[in-house]
Coordinates of C-alpha atoms in Angstrom, one line a residue:
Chain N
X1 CA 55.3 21.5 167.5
X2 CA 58.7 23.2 169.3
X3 CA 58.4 23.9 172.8
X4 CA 57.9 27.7 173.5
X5 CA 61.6 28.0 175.3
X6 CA 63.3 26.8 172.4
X7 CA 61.7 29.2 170.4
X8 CA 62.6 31.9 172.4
X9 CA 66.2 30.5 172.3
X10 CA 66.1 30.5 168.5
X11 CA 64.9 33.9 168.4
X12 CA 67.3 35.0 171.0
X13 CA 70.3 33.5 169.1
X14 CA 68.9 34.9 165.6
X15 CA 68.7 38.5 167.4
X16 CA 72.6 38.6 168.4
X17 CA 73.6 37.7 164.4
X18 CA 70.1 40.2 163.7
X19 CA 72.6 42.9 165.7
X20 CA 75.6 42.2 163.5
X21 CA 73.9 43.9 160.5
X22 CA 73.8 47.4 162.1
X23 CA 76.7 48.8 159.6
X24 CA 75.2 47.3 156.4
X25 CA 71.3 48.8 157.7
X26 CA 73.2 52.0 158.3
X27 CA 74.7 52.5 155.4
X28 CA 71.6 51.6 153.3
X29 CA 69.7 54.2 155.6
X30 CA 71.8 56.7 154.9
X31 CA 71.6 56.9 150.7
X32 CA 67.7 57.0 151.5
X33 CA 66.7 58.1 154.7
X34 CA 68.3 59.5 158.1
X35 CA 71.3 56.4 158.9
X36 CA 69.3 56.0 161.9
X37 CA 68.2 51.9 161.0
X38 CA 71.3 50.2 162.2
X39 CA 71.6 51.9 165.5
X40 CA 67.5 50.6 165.8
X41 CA 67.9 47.4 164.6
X42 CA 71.0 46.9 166.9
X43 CA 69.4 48.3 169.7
X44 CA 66.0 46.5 169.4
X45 CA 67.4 43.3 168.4
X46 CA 70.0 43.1 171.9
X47 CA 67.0 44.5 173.8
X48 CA 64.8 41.6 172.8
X49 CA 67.5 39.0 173.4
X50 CA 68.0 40.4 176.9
X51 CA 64.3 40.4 177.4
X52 CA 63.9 37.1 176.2
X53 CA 66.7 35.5 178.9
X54 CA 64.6 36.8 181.8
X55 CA 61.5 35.2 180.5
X56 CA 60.3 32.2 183.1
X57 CA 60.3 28.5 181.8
X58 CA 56.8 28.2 181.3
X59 CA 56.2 31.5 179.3
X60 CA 53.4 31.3 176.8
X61 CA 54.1 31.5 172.5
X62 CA 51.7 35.0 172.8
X63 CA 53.7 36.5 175.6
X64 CA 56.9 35.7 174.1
X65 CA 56.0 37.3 170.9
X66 CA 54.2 40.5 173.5
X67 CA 57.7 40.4 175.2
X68 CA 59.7 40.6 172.2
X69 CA 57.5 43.3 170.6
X70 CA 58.1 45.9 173.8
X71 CA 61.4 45.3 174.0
X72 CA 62.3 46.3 170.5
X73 CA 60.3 49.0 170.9
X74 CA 62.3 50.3 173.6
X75 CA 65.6 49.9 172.1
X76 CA 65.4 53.6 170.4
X77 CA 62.0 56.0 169.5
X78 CA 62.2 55.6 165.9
X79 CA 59.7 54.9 163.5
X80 CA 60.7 51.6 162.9
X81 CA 61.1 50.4 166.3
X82 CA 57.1 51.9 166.7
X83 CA 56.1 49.7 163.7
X84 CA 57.9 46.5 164.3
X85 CA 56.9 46.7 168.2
X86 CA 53.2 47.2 167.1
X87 CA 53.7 44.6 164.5
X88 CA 54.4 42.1 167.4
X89 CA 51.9 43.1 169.6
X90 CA 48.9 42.6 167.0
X91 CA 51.0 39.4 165.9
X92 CA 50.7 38.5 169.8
X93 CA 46.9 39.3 170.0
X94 CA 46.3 37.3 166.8
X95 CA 48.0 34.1 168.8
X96 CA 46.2 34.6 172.0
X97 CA 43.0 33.5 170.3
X98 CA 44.6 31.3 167.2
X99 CA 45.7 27.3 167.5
X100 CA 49.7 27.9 167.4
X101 CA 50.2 24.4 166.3
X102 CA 49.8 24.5 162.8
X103 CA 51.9 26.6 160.1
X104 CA 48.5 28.5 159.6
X105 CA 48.9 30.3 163.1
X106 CA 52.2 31.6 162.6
X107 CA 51.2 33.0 158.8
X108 CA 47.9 34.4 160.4
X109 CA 50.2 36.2 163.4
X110 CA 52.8 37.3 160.5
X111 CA 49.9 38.8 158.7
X112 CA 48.3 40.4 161.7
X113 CA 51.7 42.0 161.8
X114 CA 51.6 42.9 158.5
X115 CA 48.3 44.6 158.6
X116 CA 48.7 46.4 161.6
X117 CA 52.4 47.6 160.1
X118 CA 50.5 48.8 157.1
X119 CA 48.0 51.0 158.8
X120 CA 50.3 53.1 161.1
X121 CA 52.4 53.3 158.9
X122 CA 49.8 54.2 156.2
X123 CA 52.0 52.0 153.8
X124 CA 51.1 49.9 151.1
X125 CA 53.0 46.7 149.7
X126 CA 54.6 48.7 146.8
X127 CA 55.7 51.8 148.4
X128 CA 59.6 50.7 149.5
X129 CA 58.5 49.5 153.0
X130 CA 59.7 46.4 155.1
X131 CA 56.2 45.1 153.6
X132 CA 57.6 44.5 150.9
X133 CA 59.7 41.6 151.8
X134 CA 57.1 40.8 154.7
X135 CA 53.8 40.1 152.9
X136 CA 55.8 37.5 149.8
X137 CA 57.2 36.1 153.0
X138 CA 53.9 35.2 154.4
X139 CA 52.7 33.9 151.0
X140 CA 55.7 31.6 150.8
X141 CA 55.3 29.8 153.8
X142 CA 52.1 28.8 153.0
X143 CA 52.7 27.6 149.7
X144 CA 56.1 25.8 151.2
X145 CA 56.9 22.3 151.4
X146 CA 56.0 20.6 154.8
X147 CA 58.5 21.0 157.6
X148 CA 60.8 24.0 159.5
X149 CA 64.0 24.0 157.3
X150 CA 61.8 23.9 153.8
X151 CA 59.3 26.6 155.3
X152 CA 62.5 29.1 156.0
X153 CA 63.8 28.4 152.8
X154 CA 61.1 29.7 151.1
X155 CA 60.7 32.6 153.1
X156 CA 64.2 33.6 152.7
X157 CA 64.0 33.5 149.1
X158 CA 60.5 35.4 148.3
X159 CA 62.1 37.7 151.1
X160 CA 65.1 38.3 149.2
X161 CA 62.9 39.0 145.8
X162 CA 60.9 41.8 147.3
X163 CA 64.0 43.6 149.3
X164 CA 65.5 43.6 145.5
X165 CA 62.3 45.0 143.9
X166 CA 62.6 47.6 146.3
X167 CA 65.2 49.2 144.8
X168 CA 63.3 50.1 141.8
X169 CA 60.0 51.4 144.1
X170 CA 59.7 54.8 144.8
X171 CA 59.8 56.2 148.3
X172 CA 56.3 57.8 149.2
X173 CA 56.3 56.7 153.1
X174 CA 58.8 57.6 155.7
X175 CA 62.1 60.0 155.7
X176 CA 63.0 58.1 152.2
X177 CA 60.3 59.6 150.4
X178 CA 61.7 62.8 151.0
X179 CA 64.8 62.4 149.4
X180 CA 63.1 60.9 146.2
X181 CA 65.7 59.9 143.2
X182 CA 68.5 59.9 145.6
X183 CA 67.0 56.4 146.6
X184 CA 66.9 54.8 143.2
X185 CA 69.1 51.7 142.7
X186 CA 69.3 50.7 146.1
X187 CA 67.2 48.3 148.5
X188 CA 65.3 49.6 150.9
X189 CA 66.7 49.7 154.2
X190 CA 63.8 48.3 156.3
X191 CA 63.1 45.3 153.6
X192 CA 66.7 44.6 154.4
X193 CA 66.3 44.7 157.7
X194 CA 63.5 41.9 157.7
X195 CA 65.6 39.5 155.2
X196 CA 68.2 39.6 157.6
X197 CA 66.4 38.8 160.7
X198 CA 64.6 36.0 158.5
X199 CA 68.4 34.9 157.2
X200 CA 70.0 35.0 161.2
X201 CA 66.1 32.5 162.4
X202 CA 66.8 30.5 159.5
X203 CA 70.4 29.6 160.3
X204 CA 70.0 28.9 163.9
X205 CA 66.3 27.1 163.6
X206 CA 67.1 24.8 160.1
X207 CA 68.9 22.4 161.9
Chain Q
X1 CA 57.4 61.9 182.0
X2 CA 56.1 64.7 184.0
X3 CA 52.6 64.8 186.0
X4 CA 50.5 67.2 187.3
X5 CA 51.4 68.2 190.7
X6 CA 49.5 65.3 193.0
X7 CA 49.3 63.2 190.3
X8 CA 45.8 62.5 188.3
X9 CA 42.3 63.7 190.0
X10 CA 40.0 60.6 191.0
X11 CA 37.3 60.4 189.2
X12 CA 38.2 62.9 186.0
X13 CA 39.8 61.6 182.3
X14 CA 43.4 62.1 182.1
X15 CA 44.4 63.7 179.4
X16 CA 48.3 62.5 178.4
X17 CA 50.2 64.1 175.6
X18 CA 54.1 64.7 174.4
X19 CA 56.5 64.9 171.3
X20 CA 59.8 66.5 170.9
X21 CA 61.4 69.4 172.5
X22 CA 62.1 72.4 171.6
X23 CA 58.7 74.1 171.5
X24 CA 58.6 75.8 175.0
X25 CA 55.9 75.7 176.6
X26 CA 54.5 73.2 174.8
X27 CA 54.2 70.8 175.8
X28 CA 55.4 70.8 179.4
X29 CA 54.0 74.1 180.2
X30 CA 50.2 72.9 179.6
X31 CA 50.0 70.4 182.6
X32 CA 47.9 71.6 184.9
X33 CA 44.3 71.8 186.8
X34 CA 41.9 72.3 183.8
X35 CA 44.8 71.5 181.1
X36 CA 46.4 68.2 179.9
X37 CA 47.4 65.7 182.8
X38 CA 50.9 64.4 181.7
X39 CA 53.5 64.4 179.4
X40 CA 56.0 62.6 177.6
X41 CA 59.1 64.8 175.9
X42 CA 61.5 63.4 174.3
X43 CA 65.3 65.0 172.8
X44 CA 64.6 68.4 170.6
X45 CA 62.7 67.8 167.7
X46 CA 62.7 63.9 168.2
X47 CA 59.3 61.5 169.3
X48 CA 59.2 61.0 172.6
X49 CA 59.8 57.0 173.7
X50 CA 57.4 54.6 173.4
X51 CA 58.4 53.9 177.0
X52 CA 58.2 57.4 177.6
X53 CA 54.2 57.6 176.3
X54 CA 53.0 54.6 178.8
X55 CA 54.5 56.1 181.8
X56 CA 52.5 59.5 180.7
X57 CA 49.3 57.5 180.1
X58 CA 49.8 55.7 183.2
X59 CA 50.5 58.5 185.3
X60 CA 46.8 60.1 183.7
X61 CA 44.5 57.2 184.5
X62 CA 42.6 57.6 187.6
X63 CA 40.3 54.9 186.7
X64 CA 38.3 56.4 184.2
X65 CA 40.8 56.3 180.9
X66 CA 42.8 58.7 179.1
X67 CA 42.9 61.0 176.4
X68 CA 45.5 61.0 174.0
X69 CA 45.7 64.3 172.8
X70 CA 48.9 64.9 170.4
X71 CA 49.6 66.8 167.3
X72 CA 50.3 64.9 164.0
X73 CA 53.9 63.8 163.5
X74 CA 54.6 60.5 162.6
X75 CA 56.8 59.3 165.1
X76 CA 54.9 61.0 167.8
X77 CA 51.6 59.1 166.7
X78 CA 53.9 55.9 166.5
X79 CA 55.1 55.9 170.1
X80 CA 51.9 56.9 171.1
X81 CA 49.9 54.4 169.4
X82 CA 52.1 51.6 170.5
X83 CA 52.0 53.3 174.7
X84 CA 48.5 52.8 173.6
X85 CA 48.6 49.1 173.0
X86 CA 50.6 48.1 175.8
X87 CA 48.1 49.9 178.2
X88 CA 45.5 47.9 176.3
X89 CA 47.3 44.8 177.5
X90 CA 46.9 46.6 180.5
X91 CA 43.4 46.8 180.9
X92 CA 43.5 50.6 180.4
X93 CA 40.7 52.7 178.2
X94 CA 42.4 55.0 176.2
X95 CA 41.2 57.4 173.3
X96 CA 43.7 59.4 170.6
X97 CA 43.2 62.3 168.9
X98 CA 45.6 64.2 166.6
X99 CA 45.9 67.6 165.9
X100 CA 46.5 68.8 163.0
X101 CA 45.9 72.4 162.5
X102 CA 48.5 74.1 160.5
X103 CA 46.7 74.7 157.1
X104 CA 49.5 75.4 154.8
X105 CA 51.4 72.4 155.8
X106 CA 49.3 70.3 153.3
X107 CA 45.8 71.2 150.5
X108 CA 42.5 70.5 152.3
X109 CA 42.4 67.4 150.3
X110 CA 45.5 65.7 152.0
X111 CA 44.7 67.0 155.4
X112 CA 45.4 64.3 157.6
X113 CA 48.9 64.7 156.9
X114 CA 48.8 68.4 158.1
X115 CA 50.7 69.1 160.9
X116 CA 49.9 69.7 164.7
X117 CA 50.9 73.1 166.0
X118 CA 50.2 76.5 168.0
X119 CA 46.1 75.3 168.2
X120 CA 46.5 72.3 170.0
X121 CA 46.6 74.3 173.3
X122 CA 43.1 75.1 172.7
X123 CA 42.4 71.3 172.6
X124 CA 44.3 71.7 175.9
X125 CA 42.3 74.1 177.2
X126 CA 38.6 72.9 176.5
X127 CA 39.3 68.9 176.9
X128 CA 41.1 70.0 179.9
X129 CA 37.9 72.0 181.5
X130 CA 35.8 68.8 180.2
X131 CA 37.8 66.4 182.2
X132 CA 38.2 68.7 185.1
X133 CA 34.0 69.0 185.0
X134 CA 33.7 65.2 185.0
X135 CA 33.0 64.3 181.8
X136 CA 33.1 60.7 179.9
X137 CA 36.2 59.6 178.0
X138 CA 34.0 59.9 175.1
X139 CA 32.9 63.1 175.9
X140 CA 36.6 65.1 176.5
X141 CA 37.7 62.8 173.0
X142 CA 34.2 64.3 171.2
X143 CA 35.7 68.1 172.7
X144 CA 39.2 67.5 171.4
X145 CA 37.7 66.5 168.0
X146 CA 35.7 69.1 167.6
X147 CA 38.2 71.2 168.4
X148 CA 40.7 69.8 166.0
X149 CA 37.8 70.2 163.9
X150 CA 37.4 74.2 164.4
X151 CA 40.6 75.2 164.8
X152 CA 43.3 76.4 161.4
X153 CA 46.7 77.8 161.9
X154 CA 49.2 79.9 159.4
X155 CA 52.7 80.6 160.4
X156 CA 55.0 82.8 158.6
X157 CA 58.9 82.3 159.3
X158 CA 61.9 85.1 159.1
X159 CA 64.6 83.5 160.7
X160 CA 65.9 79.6 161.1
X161 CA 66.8 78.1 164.5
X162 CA 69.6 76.2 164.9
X163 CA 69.9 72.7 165.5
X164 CA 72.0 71.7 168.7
X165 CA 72.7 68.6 167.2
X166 CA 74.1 69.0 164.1
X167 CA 74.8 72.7 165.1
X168 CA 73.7 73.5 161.6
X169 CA 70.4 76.2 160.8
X170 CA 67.2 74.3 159.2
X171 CA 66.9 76.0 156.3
X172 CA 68.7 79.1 154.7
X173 CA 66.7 82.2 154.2
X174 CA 68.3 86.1 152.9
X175 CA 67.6 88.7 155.3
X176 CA 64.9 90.4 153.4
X177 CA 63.3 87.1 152.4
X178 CA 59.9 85.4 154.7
X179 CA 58.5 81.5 154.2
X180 CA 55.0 81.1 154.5
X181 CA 53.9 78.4 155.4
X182 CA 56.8 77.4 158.0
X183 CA 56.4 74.7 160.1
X184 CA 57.8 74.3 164.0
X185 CA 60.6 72.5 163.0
X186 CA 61.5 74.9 160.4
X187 CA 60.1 72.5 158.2
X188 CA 59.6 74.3 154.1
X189 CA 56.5 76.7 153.7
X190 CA 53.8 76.5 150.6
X191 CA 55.9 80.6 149.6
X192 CA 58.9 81.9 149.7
X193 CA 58.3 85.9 149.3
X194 CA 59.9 89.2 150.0
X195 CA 59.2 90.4 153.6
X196 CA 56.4 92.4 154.0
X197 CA 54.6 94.8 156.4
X198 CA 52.9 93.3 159.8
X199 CA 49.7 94.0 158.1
X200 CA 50.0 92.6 154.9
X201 CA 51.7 89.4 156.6
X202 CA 48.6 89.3 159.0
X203 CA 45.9 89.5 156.0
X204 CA 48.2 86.5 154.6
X205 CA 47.7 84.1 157.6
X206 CA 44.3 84.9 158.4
X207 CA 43.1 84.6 155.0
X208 CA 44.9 81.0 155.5
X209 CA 43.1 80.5 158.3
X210 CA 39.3 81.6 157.7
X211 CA 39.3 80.2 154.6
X212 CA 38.1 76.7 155.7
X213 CA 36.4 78.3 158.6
X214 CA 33.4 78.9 156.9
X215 CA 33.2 82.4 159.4
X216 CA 29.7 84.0 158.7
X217 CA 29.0 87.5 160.6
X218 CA 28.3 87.0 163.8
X219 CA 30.4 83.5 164.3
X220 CA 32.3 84.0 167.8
X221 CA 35.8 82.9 167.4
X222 CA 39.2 82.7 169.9
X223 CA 42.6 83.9 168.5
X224 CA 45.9 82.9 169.1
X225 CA 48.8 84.9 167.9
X226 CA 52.2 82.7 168.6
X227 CA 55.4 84.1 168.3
X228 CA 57.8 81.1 167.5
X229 CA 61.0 82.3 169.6
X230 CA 62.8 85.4 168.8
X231 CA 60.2 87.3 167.6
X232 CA 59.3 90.7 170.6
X233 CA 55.6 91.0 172.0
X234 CA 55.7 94.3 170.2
X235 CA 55.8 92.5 166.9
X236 CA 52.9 90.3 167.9
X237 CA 50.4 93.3 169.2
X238 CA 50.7 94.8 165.7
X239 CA 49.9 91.8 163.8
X240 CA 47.1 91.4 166.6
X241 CA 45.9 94.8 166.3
X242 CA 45.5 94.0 162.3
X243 CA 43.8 90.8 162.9
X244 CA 41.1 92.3 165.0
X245 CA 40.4 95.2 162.6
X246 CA 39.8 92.6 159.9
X247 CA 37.4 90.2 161.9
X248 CA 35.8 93.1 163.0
X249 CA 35.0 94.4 159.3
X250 CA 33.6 91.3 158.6
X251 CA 31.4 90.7 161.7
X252 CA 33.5 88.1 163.2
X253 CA 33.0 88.4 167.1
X254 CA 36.6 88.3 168.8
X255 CA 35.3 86.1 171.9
X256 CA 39.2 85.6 173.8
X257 CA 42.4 86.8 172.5
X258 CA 45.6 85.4 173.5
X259 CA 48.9 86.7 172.4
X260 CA 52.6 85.8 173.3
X261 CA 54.3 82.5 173.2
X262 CA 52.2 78.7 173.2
X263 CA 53.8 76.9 170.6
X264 CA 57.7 78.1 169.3
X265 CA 60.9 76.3 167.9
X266 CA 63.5 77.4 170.0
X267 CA 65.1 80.9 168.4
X268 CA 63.5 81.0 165.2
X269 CA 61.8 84.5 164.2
X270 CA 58.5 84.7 163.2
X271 CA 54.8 84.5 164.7
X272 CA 51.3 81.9 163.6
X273 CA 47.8 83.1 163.7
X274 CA 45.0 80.4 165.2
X275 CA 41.6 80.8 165.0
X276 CA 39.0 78.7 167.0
X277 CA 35.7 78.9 166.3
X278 CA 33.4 78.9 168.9
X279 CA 30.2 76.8 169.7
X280 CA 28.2 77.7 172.8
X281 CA 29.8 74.8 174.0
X282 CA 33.3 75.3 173.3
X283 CA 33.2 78.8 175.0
X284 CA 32.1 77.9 177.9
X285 CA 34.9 75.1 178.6
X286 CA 37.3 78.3 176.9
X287 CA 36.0 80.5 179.9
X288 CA 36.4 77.8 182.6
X289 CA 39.3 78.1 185.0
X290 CA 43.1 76.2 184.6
X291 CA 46.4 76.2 186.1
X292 CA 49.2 76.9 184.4
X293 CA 52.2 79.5 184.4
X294 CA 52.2 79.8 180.5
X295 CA 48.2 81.0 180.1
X296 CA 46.5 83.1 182.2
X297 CA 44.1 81.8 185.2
X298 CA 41.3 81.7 182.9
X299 CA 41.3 82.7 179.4
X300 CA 39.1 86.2 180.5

């Protein structure tokens, strides 16, 4: 199992290239919803970098993960920054209590996430939410071959399947859903959000 | 984040609450002895920060938990909810209860997506004498709830306010034109009609209202008629003076009337009606004393 500081370096690293997609998530916000993603990504994604820098040497996987989920939460008072910090913090309870050296943990704290994502949001996998490149996600790691690089691989890929179902979904959660039609035809800006986090861990944990 | 003047009483619930400005007083104007504990604003018509919420719930726990007592907008409940988990990890006890009392805003069947608005200061008002008379966190969340429970509002709209912004109005209406059914960030109506008198616009609301009220003679109720900005006192007596005649023809008993501005959205025209109704209970916390320059010492 990685040691928790190089986690939190990997995370760190993936949040500065997470940052770099703040155009692309704010265009993509704009066809459906308010344009406000980028600008929360960006934000959230420098926050937790910053927050993760100050963390001591001997900081826990939970905490990190607690630490991680506040700070994006801070970066602006969006919905999205409410969801994904909450996400965290349930993915963070789920570890306190869970062995966090086995792939299992890490799918169990992802679907913690996912679950708690899904009920304050009041979203459903299906409805044009960052679920819906989440929860294949989850299900690809555990059916993935052994090892880090395979395990991101898959969850890249089923990742980038469900952001590009999403553009045939209807919005029915969230500022998207009251724009309707005008959101046909292109990917969901949250699901794109998540691909790209997952893209930015993948190239800085594979090797 | 603002606080009641010497912070939270020992020994009483804190209630916390908050969400966008723009709605002067609420939600700043109901902190006070015998009223909500803190608050958490944020920019005009924008969720407060989740940053924002903790610091409010925070500054309301004197040791024996908090009430979070809100009105149901989505990023308000999502800041809240996640201030909520971090003063979990906290060791804090907290309770949340959304309001969400504008009827027209959604059918009865969807109506936990209805919207929080002018009612919520009665939620204020009797949590706020339940914490002041030491009651459980249970017990002030069981008074908000059935509150919440009690309590419809109708609003009618006549003129837009204007976003500072975007510096643009939020939504277009002709000058002889009314939405029913507006919301407190101008947000569409169930009707677009031609303006009508004060009296026909009052039968409107209140039908609105009472009908999921359930409002048999002799039922005591409290009344709240809001104006949303830019709409005189004048213009809210006469809608009052309708309401009253109505309840009175149909054996409603008028327990507390309040009429001015609670709840508005900056310069936008046009008035809500809330009705509370009463339990033994509910009007004695109604009756008991607060603090707070935007409702009178007590409701008498």
């Amino acid at each position: 199992m990685t040691d928790v500081p190089t986690i939190a370096g990997w995370l760190a690293l993936a949040c500065e290239r997470w940052a770099a997609a703040r155009d692309e998530l704010t265009e993509l916000d704009a066809a459906a919803g308010d344009g406000d993603l980028g600008v929360t990504v960006a934000a959230g994604a420098t926050g937790v970098a910053a927050a993760l820098a100050g963390l001591p040497a001997d900081v826990t996987l939970p905490d990190l993960v607690r630490c991680a989920g506040a700070a994006f939460a801070r970066g602006n008072p969006s919905s999205f920054a409410a969801l994904t910090g909450a996400g965290l913090l349930a993915a963070a309870k789920y570890l306190d209590t869970a062995d966090s050296d086995c792939r299992e943990a890490v799918a169990g704290a992802l679907d913690a996430a996912a679950d708690r994502i899904a009920e304050r949001g009041r979203a459903a996998v299906g409805e044009r939410t960052v679920l819906d490149a989440l929860v294949p996600s989850v299900t690809a790691l555990r059916s993935a071959p052994p090892g880090r690089a395979a395990a991101l691989t898959a969850m890249v890929a089923a990742a980038r399947v469900g952001v590009a179902a999403t553009s045939e979904m209807p919005a029915v959660r969230g500022r998207a859903a009251w724009v309707g039609e005008r959101s046909a035809g292109i990917p969901d800006a949250g699901a794109t959000a998540y691909l790209r986090l997952l893209e930015a861990l993948a190239s800085v944990a594979q090797a | 984040m603002l606080v009641r003047a010497g912070g939270a009483s020992a020994g009483e619930v804190g209630i916390a609450t908050g969400g966008g400005s723009g709605h002067l007083p609420l939600f700043l104007g109901y902190v006070g002895p015998g009223l909500a504990t803190s608050v958490a604003v944020g920019n005009v018509f924008s969720a407060q920060s989740s940053d924002a919420a903790l610091a409010a719930i925070r500054a309301a726990d004197a040791g024996r938990g908090v009430l979070v007592l809100i009105g149901n907008y989505t990023g308000d409940r999502l800041n809240f909810e996640l201030a909520r988990d971090l003063a979990d990890a906290e060791g804090r006890d907290t309770r949340l209860v959304l309001f969400a009392d504008d009827v027209l805003s959604a059918p009865p069947e969807r109506s936990a997506d209805r919207r929080g608005v002018a009612g919520v200061v009665f939620a204020y008002k009797c949590a706020g004498a339940a914490a002041a008379a030491g009651a459980s966190l249970d017990e002030v969340a069981a008074v908000a709830e059935r509150v919440a429970a009690r309590t419809r509002t109708a609003g009618v709209g006549l003129s837009p306010t204007v976003l500072p912004t975007t510096g643009r109005p939020t939504f277009q209406l002709a000058d002889d034109e009314m939405e029913i059914g507006i919301g407190i960030h101008g947000e569409p109506g169930v009707r677009r009609g031609t303006l009508q008198s004060a009296d026909a616009v009052a039968d409107t609301l209140l039908d609105a209202v009472t009908a999921e009220l359930d409002l048999a003679p002799g039922a005591r109720v409290a009344l709240l008629v809001n104006g949303l900005g830019a709409t005189s006192a004048e213009e809210l007596y006469v809608l009052t003076g309708r309401l009253h005649s109505r309840l009175d023809r149909s054996g409603v008993v008028v327990h507390r009337t309040l009429v001015g501005e609670f709840a508005t959205s900056m310069e936008m025209a046009g008035a809500s009606v809330s009705v509370l109704h009463l339990d033994d209970e509910l009007g004695t916390l109604l009756d008991a004393p607060c603090q707070s320059p935007f409702l009178p010492g007590s409701l008498r």
